[in-house]
């Protein structure tokens, strides 16, 4: 099972990177011109999301500095440990929907403390790759394109984060 997962992870990105230009060539799409046009659009989008990004970073800083994150973690840790899940990964499950940078820093600390081949390191790495920064995506990208009613997207995004968190832990406990 582990060899199969390693094989897929080794070849997935190169296959995708080779397939897209080949498919575009077959469909007679000007690949380089399309890339340049997309880069131009990306630059204007990056400029327009800066105010939303600053607002989100301020909100995350307030959430962490207020102690609300620590309170939530202390409330849930005994419950998750009773299932045999290391409590050290719980803050990552709460941070990941909020901030990519904060969750990456937390993952780095876990790996530095426990090692990359420890169960905690493997679970943290898998969570990092299995979930998304839902609140960041909704705030920045929805704000950039003017979407004001994102309540269904928030519900689906947070539900997906919970599923990704649980699946990452379950898969790591089964595979490793």
PDB file of C-alpha atoms in Angstrom, residues 4-164:
ATOM      1  CA  UNK A   4       1.574   2.295  -4.338  1.00  0.00           C
ATOM      2  CA  UNK A   5       1.032   5.660  -2.631  1.00  0.00           C
ATOM      3  CA  UNK A   6       4.687   6.566  -3.181  1.00  0.00           C
ATOM      4  CA  UNK A   7       4.408   5.618  -6.855  1.00  0.00           C
ATOM      5  CA  UNK A   8       1.325   7.777  -7.349  1.00  0.00           C
ATOM      6  CA  UNK A   9       2.842  10.747  -5.516  1.00  0.00           C
ATOM      7  CA  UNK A  10       6.057  10.472  -7.537  1.00  0.00           C
ATOM      8  CA  UNK A  11       4.365  10.458 -10.946  1.00  0.00           C
ATOM      9  CA  UNK A  12       1.168  12.502 -10.466  1.00  0.00           C
ATOM     10  CA  UNK A  13       2.599  15.990 -10.957  1.00  0.00           C
ATOM     11  CA  UNK A  14       4.945  15.171 -13.869  1.00  0.00           C
ATOM     12  CA  UNK A  15       2.101  13.408 -15.684  1.00  0.00           C
ATOM     13  CA  UNK A  16      -0.231  16.362 -15.175  1.00  0.00           C
ATOM     14  CA  UNK A  17       2.448  18.848 -16.251  1.00  0.00           C
ATOM     15  CA  UNK A  18       3.086  16.861 -19.425  1.00  0.00           C
ATOM     16  CA  UNK A  19      -0.593  16.202 -20.161  1.00  0.00           C
ATOM     17  CA  UNK A  20      -1.848  19.806 -20.057  1.00  0.00           C
ATOM     18  CA  UNK A  21       0.460  21.264 -22.754  1.00  0.00           C
ATOM     19  CA  UNK A  22       0.020  18.157 -24.918  1.00  0.00           C
ATOM     20  CA  UNK A  23      -3.753  18.396 -24.660  1.00  0.00           C
ATOM     21  CA  UNK A  24      -3.614  22.110 -25.461  1.00  0.00           C
ATOM     22  CA  UNK A  25      -1.409  21.381 -28.479  1.00  0.00           C
ATOM     23  CA  UNK A  26      -3.875  18.784 -29.756  1.00  0.00           C
ATOM     24  CA  UNK A  27      -6.740  21.260 -29.300  1.00  0.00           C
ATOM     25  CA  UNK A  28      -4.657  23.962 -31.073  1.00  0.00           C
ATOM     26  CA  UNK A  29      -4.616  26.286 -28.049  1.00  0.00           C
ATOM     27  CA  UNK A  30      -1.708  28.778 -28.034  1.00  0.00           C
ATOM     28  CA  UNK A  31      -0.199  27.629 -24.743  1.00  0.00           C
ATOM     29  CA  UNK A  32       2.362  30.402 -24.211  1.00  0.00           C
ATOM     30  CA  UNK A  33      -0.047  33.215 -25.156  1.00  0.00           C
ATOM     31  CA  UNK A  34      -2.683  31.759 -22.829  1.00  0.00           C
ATOM     32  CA  UNK A  35      -0.113  31.584 -20.035  1.00  0.00           C
ATOM     33  CA  UNK A  36       0.917  35.238 -20.524  1.00  0.00           C
ATOM     34  CA  UNK A  37      -2.721  36.407 -20.568  1.00  0.00           C
ATOM     35  CA  UNK A  38      -3.385  34.479 -17.369  1.00  0.00           C
ATOM     36  CA  UNK A  39      -0.311  35.994 -15.717  1.00  0.00           C
ATOM     37  CA  UNK A  40      -1.556  39.506 -16.581  1.00  0.00           C
ATOM     38  CA  UNK A  41      -4.939  38.751 -15.037  1.00  0.00           C
ATOM     39  CA  UNK A  42      -3.259  37.214 -11.997  1.00  0.00           C
ATOM     40  CA  UNK A  43      -1.309  40.382 -11.290  1.00  0.00           C
ATOM     41  CA  UNK A  44      -4.421  42.570 -11.207  1.00  0.00           C
ATOM     42  CA  UNK A  45      -6.173  39.994  -9.029  1.00  0.00           C
ATOM     43  CA  UNK A  46      -3.243  39.985  -6.596  1.00  0.00           C
ATOM     44  CA  UNK A  47      -3.491  43.759  -6.219  1.00  0.00           C
ATOM     45  CA  UNK A  48      -7.252  43.634  -5.632  1.00  0.00           C
ATOM     46  CA  UNK A  49      -7.070  41.014  -2.851  1.00  0.00           C
ATOM     47  CA  UNK A  50      -4.559  42.877  -0.668  1.00  0.00           C
ATOM     48  CA  UNK A  51      -7.202  44.708   1.463  1.00  0.00           C
ATOM     49  CA  UNK A  52      -9.071  41.441   2.067  1.00  0.00           C
ATOM     50  CA  UNK A  53      -5.826  39.681   2.940  1.00  0.00           C
ATOM     51  CA  UNK A  54      -4.876  42.354   5.487  1.00  0.00           C
ATOM     52  CA  UNK A  55      -8.319  42.145   7.104  1.00  0.00           C
ATOM     53  CA  UNK A  56      -8.092  38.364   7.381  1.00  0.00           C
ATOM     54  CA  UNK A  57      -4.609  38.481   8.912  1.00  0.00           C
ATOM     55  CA  UNK A  58      -5.788  40.986  11.532  1.00  0.00           C
ATOM     56  CA  UNK A  59      -8.781  38.791  12.414  1.00  0.00           C
ATOM     57  CA  UNK A  60      -6.570  35.697  12.767  1.00  0.00           C
ATOM     58  CA  UNK A  61      -4.107  37.574  14.964  1.00  0.00           C
ATOM     59  CA  UNK A  62      -6.930  38.736  17.231  1.00  0.00           C
ATOM     60  CA  UNK A  63      -8.338  35.178  17.426  1.00  0.00           C
ATOM     61  CA  UNK A  64      -4.986  33.732  18.458  1.00  0.00           C
ATOM     62  CA  UNK A  65      -3.981  36.577  20.812  1.00  0.00           C
ATOM     63  CA  UNK A  66      -7.353  36.549  22.597  1.00  0.00           C
ATOM     64  CA  UNK A  67      -6.797  33.003  23.826  1.00  0.00           C
ATOM     65  CA  UNK A  68      -9.868  31.672  21.994  1.00  0.00           C
ATOM     66  CA  UNK A  69      -7.758  29.171  20.054  1.00  0.00           C
ATOM     67  CA  UNK A  70      -6.131  27.858  23.252  1.00  0.00           C
ATOM     68  CA  UNK A  71      -9.554  27.569  24.905  1.00  0.00           C
ATOM     69  CA  UNK A  72     -10.967  25.565  21.992  1.00  0.00           C
ATOM     70  CA  UNK A  73      -7.945  23.256  22.000  1.00  0.00           C
ATOM     71  CA  UNK A  74      -8.137  22.605  25.759  1.00  0.00           C
ATOM     72  CA  UNK A  75     -11.825  21.734  25.441  1.00  0.00           C
ATOM     73  CA  UNK A  76     -11.406  19.201  22.599  1.00  0.00           C
ATOM     74  CA  UNK A  77      -8.009  17.596  23.413  1.00  0.00           C
ATOM     75  CA  UNK A  78      -9.247  15.016  25.995  1.00  0.00           C
ATOM     76  CA  UNK A  79     -11.996  13.885  23.642  1.00  0.00           C
ATOM     77  CA  UNK A  80      -9.671  13.363  20.651  1.00  0.00           C
ATOM     78  CA  UNK A  81      -6.998  11.605  22.763  1.00  0.00           C
ATOM     79  CA  UNK A  82      -9.607   9.053  23.861  1.00  0.00           C
ATOM     80  CA  UNK A  83      -9.723   7.884  20.220  1.00  0.00           C
ATOM     81  CA  UNK A  84      -5.969   7.282  20.166  1.00  0.00           C
ATOM     82  CA  UNK A  85      -5.195  10.399  18.149  1.00  0.00           C
ATOM     83  CA  UNK A  86      -2.190  12.421  19.295  1.00  0.00           C
ATOM     84  CA  UNK A  87      -3.479  15.627  20.862  1.00  0.00           C
ATOM     85  CA  UNK A  88      -0.508  17.522  19.471  1.00  0.00           C
ATOM     86  CA  UNK A  89      -2.120  17.601  16.001  1.00  0.00           C
ATOM     87  CA  UNK A  90      -5.401  19.116  17.194  1.00  0.00           C
ATOM     88  CA  UNK A  91      -4.277  22.762  16.977  1.00  0.00           C
ATOM     89  CA  UNK A  92      -3.376  22.109  13.353  1.00  0.00           C
ATOM     90  CA  UNK A  93      -6.941  21.020  12.638  1.00  0.00           C
ATOM     91  CA  UNK A  94      -8.207  24.284  14.085  1.00  0.00           C
ATOM     92  CA  UNK A  95      -5.538  26.506  12.531  1.00  0.00           C
ATOM     93  CA  UNK A  96      -5.605  25.081   9.007  1.00  0.00           C
ATOM     94  CA  UNK A  97      -9.008  26.525   7.996  1.00  0.00           C
ATOM     95  CA  UNK A  98      -7.873  29.923   9.293  1.00  0.00           C
ATOM     96  CA  UNK A  99      -4.334  30.435   8.093  1.00  0.00           C
ATOM     97  CA  UNK A 100      -2.004  28.604   5.767  1.00  0.00           C
ATOM     98  CA  UNK A 101       1.108  30.321   7.095  1.00  0.00           C
ATOM     99  CA  UNK A 102       0.186  29.740  10.731  1.00  0.00           C
ATOM    100  CA  UNK A 103      -0.632  26.091  10.138  1.00  0.00           C
ATOM    101  CA  UNK A 104       2.581  25.593   8.161  1.00  0.00           C
ATOM    102  CA  UNK A 105       4.586  27.123  11.005  1.00  0.00           C
ATOM    103  CA  UNK A 106       2.805  24.837  13.475  1.00  0.00           C
ATOM    104  CA  UNK A 107       3.478  21.798  11.261  1.00  0.00           C
ATOM    105  CA  UNK A 108       7.137  22.785  11.038  1.00  0.00           C
ATOM    106  CA  UNK A 109       7.339  22.972  14.840  1.00  0.00           C
ATOM    107  CA  UNK A 110       5.702  19.550  15.199  1.00  0.00           C
ATOM    108  CA  UNK A 111       8.107  18.004  12.701  1.00  0.00           C
ATOM    109  CA  UNK A 112      11.089  19.678  14.356  1.00  0.00           C
ATOM    110  CA  UNK A 113       9.962  18.430  17.792  1.00  0.00           C
ATOM    111  CA  UNK A 114       8.787  14.902  16.970  1.00  0.00           C
ATOM    112  CA  UNK A 115      10.540  14.174  13.659  1.00  0.00           C
ATOM    113  CA  UNK A 116       9.184  13.757  10.145  1.00  0.00           C
ATOM    114  CA  UNK A 117       8.846   9.980  10.443  1.00  0.00           C
ATOM    115  CA  UNK A 118       6.965  10.055  13.744  1.00  0.00           C
ATOM    116  CA  UNK A 119       3.221   9.449  13.734  1.00  0.00           C
ATOM    117  CA  UNK A 120       2.658  13.069  14.754  1.00  0.00           C
ATOM    118  CA  UNK A 121       4.864  14.314  11.909  1.00  0.00           C
ATOM    119  CA  UNK A 122       3.126  12.109   9.367  1.00  0.00           C
ATOM    120  CA  UNK A 123      -0.360  13.064  10.548  1.00  0.00           C
ATOM    121  CA  UNK A 124       0.546  16.759  10.571  1.00  0.00           C
ATOM    122  CA  UNK A 125       1.965  16.564   7.054  1.00  0.00           C
ATOM    123  CA  UNK A 126      -1.075  14.687   5.785  1.00  0.00           C
ATOM    124  CA  UNK A 127      -3.461  17.173   7.397  1.00  0.00           C
ATOM    125  CA  UNK A 128      -1.490  20.006   5.828  1.00  0.00           C
ATOM    126  CA  UNK A 129      -2.026  18.473   2.401  1.00  0.00           C
ATOM    127  CA  UNK A 130      -5.597  17.250   2.944  1.00  0.00           C
ATOM    128  CA  UNK A 131      -7.306  20.413   4.116  1.00  0.00           C
ATOM    129  CA  UNK A 132      -7.531  23.982   2.911  1.00  0.00           C
ATOM    130  CA  UNK A 133      -7.502  27.483   4.324  1.00  0.00           C
ATOM    131  CA  UNK A 134     -11.265  27.819   3.960  1.00  0.00           C
ATOM    132  CA  UNK A 135     -11.732  31.144   5.714  1.00  0.00           C
ATOM    133  CA  UNK A 136      -8.788  32.630   3.834  1.00  0.00           C
ATOM    134  CA  UNK A 137     -10.208  31.466   0.494  1.00  0.00           C
ATOM    135  CA  UNK A 138     -13.675  32.780   1.272  1.00  0.00           C
ATOM    136  CA  UNK A 139     -12.438  36.118   2.558  1.00  0.00           C
ATOM    137  CA  UNK A 140      -9.823  36.891  -0.045  1.00  0.00           C
ATOM    138  CA  UNK A 141     -11.140  35.342  -3.230  1.00  0.00           C
ATOM    139  CA  UNK A 142     -14.835  35.893  -2.646  1.00  0.00           C
ATOM    140  CA  UNK A 143     -14.023  39.475  -1.661  1.00  0.00           C
ATOM    141  CA  UNK A 144     -11.942  39.964  -4.792  1.00  0.00           C
ATOM    142  CA  UNK A 145     -14.776  38.953  -7.110  1.00  0.00           C
ATOM    143  CA  UNK A 146     -17.542  40.604  -5.089  1.00  0.00           C
ATOM    144  CA  UNK A 147     -19.398  37.580  -3.715  1.00  0.00           C
ATOM    145  CA  UNK A 148     -21.206  38.747  -0.578  1.00  0.00           C
ATOM    146  CA  UNK A 149     -23.290  35.710   0.380  1.00  0.00           C
ATOM    147  CA  UNK A 150     -20.938  32.814   1.003  1.00  0.00           C
ATOM    148  CA  UNK A 151     -22.731  31.034   3.816  1.00  0.00           C
ATOM    149  CA  UNK A 152     -23.199  27.797   1.889  1.00  0.00           C
ATOM    150  CA  UNK A 153     -19.606  27.880   0.729  1.00  0.00           C
ATOM    151  CA  UNK A 154     -18.528  28.364   4.360  1.00  0.00           C
ATOM    152  CA  UNK A 155     -20.552  25.360   5.519  1.00  0.00           C
ATOM    153  CA  UNK A 156     -19.281  23.124   2.729  1.00  0.00           C
ATOM    154  CA  UNK A 157     -15.690  24.357   3.144  1.00  0.00           C
ATOM    155  CA  UNK A 158     -15.594  23.783   6.897  1.00  0.00           C
ATOM    156  CA  UNK A 159     -17.285  20.399   6.507  1.00  0.00           C
ATOM    157  CA  UNK A 160     -14.658  19.476   3.920  1.00  0.00           C
ATOM    158  CA  UNK A 161     -11.918  20.547   6.327  1.00  0.00           C
ATOM    159  CA  UNK A 162     -13.346  18.315   9.059  1.00  0.00           C
ATOM    160  CA  UNK A 163     -13.590  15.385   6.629  1.00  0.00           C
ATOM    161  CA  UNK A 164     -10.016  16.019   5.441  1.00  0.00           C
TER     162      UNK A 164
END
